[in-house]
Coordinates of C-alpha atoms in Angstrom, one line a residue:
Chain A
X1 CA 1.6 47.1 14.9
X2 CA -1.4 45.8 17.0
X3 CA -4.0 43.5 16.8
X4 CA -6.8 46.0 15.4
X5 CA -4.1 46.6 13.2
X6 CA -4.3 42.8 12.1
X7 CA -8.1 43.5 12.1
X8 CA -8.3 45.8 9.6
X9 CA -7.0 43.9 6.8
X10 CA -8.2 40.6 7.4
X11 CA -12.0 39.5 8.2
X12 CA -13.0 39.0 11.5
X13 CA -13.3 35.6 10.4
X14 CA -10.5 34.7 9.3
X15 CA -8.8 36.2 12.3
X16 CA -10.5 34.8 14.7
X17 CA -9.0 31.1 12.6
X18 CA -5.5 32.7 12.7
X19 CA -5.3 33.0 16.6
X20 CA -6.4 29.6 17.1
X21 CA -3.8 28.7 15.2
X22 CA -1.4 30.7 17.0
X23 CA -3.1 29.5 20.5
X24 CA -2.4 26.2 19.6
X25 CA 0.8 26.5 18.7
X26 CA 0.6 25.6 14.9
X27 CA 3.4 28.5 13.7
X28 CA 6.4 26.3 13.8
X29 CA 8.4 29.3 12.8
X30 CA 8.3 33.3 11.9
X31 CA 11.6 34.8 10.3
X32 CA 11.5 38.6 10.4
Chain B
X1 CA 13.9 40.7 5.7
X2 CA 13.3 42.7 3.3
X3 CA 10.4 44.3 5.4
X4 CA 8.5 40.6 5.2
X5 CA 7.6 38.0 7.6
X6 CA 8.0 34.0 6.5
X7 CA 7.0 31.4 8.6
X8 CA 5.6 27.7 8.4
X9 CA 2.4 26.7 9.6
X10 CA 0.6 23.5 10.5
X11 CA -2.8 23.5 8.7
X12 CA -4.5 20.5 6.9
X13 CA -0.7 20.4 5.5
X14 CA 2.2 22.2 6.3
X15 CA 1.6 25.7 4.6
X16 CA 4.6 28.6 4.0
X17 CA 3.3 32.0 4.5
X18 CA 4.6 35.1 3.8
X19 CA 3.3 39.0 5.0
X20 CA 4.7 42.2 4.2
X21 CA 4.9 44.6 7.5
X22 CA 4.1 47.7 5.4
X23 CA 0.5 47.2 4.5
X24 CA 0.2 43.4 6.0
X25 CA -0.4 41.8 2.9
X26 CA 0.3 38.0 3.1
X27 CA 0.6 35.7 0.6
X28 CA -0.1 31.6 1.3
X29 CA 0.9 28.1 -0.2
X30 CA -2.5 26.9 1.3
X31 CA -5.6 26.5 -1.6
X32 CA -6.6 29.6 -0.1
X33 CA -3.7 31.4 -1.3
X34 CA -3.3 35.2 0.1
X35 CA -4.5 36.9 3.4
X36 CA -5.7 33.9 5.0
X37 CA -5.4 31.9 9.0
X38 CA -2.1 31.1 8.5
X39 CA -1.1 35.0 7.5
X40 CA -3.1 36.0 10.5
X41 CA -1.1 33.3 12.7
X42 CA 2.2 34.0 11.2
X43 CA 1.6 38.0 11.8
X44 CA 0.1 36.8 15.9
X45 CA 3.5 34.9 16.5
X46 CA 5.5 38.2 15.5
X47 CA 3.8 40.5 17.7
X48 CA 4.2 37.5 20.4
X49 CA 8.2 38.8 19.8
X50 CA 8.8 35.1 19.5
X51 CA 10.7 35.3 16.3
X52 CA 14.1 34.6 14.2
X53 CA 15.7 37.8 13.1
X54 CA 16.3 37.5 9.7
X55 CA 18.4 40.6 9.2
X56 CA 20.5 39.6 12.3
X57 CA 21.3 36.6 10.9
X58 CA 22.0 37.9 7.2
X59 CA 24.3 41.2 8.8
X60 CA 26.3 38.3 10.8
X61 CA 27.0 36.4 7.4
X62 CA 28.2 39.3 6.1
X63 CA 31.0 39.2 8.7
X64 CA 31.6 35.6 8.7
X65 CA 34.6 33.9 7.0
X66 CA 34.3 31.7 3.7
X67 CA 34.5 28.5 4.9
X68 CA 32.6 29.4 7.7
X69 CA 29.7 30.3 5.9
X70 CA 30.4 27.0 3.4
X71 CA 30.1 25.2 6.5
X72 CA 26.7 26.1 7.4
X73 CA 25.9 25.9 3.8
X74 CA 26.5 22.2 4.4
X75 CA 24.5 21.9 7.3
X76 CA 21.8 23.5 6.0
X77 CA 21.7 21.2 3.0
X78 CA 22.4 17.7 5.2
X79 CA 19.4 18.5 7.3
X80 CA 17.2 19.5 4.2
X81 CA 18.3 18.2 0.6
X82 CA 15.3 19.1 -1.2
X83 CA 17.0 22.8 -0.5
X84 CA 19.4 22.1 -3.2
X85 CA 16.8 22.6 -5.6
X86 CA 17.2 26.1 -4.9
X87 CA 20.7 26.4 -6.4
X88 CA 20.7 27.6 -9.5
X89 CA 23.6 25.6 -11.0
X90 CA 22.3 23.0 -12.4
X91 CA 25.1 20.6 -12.3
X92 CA 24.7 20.4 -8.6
X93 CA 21.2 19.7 -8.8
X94 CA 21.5 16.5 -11.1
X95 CA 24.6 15.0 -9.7
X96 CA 24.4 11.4 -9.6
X97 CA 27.1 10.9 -6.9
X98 CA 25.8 13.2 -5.0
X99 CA 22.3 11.5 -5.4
X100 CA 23.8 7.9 -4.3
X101 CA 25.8 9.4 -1.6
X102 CA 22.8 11.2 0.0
X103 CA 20.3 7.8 -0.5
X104 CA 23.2 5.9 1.0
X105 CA 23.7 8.2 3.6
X106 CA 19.6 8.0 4.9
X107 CA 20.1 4.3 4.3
X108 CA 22.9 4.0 6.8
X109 CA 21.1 6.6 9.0
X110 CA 17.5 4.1 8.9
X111 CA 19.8 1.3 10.5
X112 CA 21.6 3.1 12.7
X113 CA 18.7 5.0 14.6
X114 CA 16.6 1.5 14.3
X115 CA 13.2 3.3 13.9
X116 CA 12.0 5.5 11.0
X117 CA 9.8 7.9 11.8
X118 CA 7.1 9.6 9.4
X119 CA 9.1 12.6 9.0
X120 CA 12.0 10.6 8.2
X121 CA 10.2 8.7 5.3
X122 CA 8.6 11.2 4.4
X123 CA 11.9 13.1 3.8
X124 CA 13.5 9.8 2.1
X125 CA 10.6 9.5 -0.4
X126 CA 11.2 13.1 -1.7
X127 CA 15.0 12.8 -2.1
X128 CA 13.9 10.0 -4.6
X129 CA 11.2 12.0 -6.6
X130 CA 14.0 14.6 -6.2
X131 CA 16.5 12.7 -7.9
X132 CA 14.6 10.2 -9.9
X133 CA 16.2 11.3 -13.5
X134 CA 19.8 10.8 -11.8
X135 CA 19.6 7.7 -9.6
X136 CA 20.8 4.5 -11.6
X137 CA 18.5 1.0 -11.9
X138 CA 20.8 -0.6 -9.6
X139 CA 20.9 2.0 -6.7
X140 CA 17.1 1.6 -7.0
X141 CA 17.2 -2.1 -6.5
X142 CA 19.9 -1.9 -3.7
X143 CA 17.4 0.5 -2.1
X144 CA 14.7 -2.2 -2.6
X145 CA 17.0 -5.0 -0.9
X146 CA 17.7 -2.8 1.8
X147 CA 14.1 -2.3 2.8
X148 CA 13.3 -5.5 2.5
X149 CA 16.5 -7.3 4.3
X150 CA 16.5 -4.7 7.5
X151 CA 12.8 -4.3 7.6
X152 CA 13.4 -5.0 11.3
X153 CA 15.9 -2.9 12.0
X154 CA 14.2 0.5 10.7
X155 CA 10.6 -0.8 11.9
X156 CA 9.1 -1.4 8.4
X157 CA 7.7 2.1 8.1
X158 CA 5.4 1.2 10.9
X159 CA 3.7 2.9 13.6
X160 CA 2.5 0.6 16.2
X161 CA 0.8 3.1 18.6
X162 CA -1.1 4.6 15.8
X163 CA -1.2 1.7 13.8
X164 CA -0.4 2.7 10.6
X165 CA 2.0 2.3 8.0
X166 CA 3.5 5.2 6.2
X167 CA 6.0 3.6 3.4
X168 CA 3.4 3.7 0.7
X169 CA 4.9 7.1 -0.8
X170 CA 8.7 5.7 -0.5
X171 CA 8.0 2.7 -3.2
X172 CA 5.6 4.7 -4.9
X173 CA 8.4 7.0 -6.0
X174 CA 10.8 4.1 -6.1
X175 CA 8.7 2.6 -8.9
X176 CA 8.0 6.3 -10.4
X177 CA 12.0 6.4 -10.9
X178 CA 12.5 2.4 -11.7
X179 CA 9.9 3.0 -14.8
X180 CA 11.8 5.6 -16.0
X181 CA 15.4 3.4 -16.5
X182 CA 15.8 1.4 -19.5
X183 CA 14.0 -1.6 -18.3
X184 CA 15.0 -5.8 -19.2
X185 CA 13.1 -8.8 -18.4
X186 CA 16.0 -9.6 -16.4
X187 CA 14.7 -6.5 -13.8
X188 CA 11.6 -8.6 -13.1
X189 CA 13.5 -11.8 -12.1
X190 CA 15.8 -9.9 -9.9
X191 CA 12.3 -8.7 -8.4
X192 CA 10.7 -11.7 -8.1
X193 CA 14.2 -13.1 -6.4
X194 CA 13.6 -10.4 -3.7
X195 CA 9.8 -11.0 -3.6
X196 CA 11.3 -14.4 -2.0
X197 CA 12.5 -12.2 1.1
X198 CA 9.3 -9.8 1.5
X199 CA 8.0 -11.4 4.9
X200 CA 6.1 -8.0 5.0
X201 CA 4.7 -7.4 1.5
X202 CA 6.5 -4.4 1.7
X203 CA 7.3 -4.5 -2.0
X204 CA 3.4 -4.8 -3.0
X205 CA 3.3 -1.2 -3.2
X206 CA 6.5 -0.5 -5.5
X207 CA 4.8 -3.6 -8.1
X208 CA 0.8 -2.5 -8.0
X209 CA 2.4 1.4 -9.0
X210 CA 3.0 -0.6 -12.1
X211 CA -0.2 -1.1 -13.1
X212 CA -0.9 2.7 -13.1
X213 CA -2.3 3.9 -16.7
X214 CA 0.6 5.8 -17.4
X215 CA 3.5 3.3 -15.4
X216 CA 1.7 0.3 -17.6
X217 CA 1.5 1.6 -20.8
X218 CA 5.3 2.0 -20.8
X219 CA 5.6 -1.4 -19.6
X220 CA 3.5 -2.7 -22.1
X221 CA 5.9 -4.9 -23.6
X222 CA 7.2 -6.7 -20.1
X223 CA 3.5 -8.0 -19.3
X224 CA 4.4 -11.6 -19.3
X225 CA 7.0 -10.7 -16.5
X226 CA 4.6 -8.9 -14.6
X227 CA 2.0 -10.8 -14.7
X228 CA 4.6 -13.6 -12.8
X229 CA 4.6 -10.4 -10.1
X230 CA 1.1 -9.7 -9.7
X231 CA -2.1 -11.5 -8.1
X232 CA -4.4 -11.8 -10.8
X233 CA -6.7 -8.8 -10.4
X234 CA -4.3 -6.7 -10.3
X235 CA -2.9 -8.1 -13.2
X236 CA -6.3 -7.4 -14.7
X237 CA -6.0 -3.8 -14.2
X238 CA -2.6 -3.8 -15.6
X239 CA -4.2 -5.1 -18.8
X240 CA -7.0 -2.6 -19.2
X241 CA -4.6 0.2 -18.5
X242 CA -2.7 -1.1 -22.0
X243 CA -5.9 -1.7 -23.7
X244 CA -5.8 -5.7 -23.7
X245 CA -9.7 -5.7 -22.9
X246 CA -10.4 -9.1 -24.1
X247 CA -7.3 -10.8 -22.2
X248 CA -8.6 -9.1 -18.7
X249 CA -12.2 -10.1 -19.6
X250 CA -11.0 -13.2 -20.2
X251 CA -8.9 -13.9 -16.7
X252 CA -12.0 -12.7 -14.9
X253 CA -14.5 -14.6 -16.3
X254 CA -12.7 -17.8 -16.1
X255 CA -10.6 -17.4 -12.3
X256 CA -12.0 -17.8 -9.4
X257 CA -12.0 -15.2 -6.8
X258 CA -12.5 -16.1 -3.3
X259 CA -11.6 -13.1 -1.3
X260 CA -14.6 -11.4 0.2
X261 CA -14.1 -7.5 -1.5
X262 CA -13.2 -9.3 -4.5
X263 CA -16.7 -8.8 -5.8
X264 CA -16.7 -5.0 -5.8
X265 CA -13.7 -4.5 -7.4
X266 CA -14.4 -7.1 -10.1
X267 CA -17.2 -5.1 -10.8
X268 CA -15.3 -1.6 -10.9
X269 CA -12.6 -3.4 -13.4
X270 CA -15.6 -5.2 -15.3
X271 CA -17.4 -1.5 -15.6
X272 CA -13.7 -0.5 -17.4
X273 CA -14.1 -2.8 -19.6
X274 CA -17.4 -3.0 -21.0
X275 CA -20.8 -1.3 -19.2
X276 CA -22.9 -4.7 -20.0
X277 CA -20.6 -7.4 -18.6
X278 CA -20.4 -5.0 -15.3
X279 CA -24.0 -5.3 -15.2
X280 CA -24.2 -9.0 -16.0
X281 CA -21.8 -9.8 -12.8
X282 CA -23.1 -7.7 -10.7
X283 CA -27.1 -9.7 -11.2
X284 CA -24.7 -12.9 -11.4
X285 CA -23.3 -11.8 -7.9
X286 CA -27.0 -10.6 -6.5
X287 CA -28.7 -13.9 -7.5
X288 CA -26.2 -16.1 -5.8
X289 CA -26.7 -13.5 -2.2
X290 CA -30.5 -14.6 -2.8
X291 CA -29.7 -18.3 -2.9
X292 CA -27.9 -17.9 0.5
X293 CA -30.1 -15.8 2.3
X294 CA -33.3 -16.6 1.2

């Protein structure tokens, strides 16, 4: 899995939000 | 696990998000509620490789002895209480020793690390909505005296860099879970006794929750003992949330209220009352302006 992956479920919008979020650190934590 | 992601992201609130790795589907406790930011963010931090491995974990349990796994059952559940909700045996859930003992246990905890942080209250305030059916009258007024006595010692719910005070939701539930007890006038004297002690006002919160439409109209029948509680607007509210229209219309036209927002929230509890009086104060209120300024 990849980014464009990423991309082509979610709007480019909405992505764009989600790595901000990630950027700024706001995941305080990912189980797989 | 189970071919999903879960992760916890800092939005507006604090937001759990879930995405399946098969067609990257993500589901959201945000008012947004499926393939949102937070999905996006949570899917961003896996590729990142920065991670917990779920499985990893779950295949080592498998492996580990009983009371190993019993002991990190217990850590799990002393950092986070509220995860007992997720047992399934309900006897657990409602136990009223166990509900004292983990109150008693922050209480100790609040004076010996001599600050409470937000995190902390905010923790402490939801083990009491938690276990509000289970947690006796008298545990709630120990609580009560606790605050009060050692508001030093645990820095009053206070932050002094920020400036702000965060204990509002703690004696909101308190009061949510006091009004729920079978309720004397004798509980209103032992409040008043510790009103004695409340340098802070700390209490003010726990006893205005009181006048709340749904909190007052099961205390209907203690309104003389609030009423020795409350200032008297207040008190006012209390008596339009039971319906005693011509008592509060009564206190307000004859008190005087000296307090510079009194004026706006006379109106707002006039306009509760009756449309016509509200309109009546508030010309009252707009002549008297004209006599001072012009």
């Amino acid at each position: 899995m990849n980014e464009n992956d990423i991309r082509r479920v979610y709007d480019e919008r909405t992505f764009e939000k989600g790595k901000n979020y990630f950027n700024e650190g706001r995941v305080l934590v990912v189980i797989s | 696990m189970n071919n999903t992601l879960f992760g916890k992201v800092i939005g507006t609130d604090e937001y759990k998000s879930s995405v399946r790795l098969d067609d990257l589907e993500g589901s959201c406790s945000c008012p947004v509620g499926y393939n949102c930011k937070h999905c996006v963010a949570v899917l961003l931090q896996y590729l990142s490789g920065d991670y917990i491995d779920g499985d990893k974990i779950i295949k080592k349990l498998e492996n580990a002895d009983k009371s190993e796994i019993l002991n990190i059952f217990r850590r799990i559940i002393e950092a986070d209480p509220m995860l007992l909700s997720l047992l399934q045996f309900s006897e657990v859930s409602i136990d009223k020793n166990l509900a004292e003992k983990e109150i008693k246990r922050m209480l100790n905890q609040m004076k010996v690390n001599g600050y409470v942080d937000e995190n902390f209250a905010y923790n402490f305030a939801k083990i009491i909505k938690f276990y509000e059916d289970v947690i006796s009258k008298e545990l709630i007024f120990s609580i009560l005296e606790f605050l009060v006595k050692n508001y030093e010692d645990y820095g009053g719910f206070y932050d002094d860099y920020s400036d702000r005070y965060f204990g509002d939701v703690i004696f909101r539930n308190l009061c949510d879970a006091f009004i729920k007890k079978a309720i004397t006038p004798e509980d209103f004297k032992k409040l008043q006794e510790l009103l004695k002690y409340d340098d802070h006002g700390i209490l003010y919160t726990f006893i205005y929750e009181m006048c709340k439409p749904e909190n007052a109209q099961r205390l209907a029948m203690f309104s003389k003992d609030i009423k020795k509680l409350l200032n008297d607007l207040d008190y006012v509210e209390f008596l339009i949330n039971i319906n005693k229209l011509d008592e509060a219309k009564n206190i307000l036209e004859t008190k005087v209220f000296k307090e510079d927002f009194d004026e706006w929230r006379i109106f707002n509890l006039y306009l509760k009352i009756d449309e016509n009086e509200a309109m009546k104060f508030a010309k009252r209120v707009l002549s008297e302006l004209n006599q001072v300024f012009l």
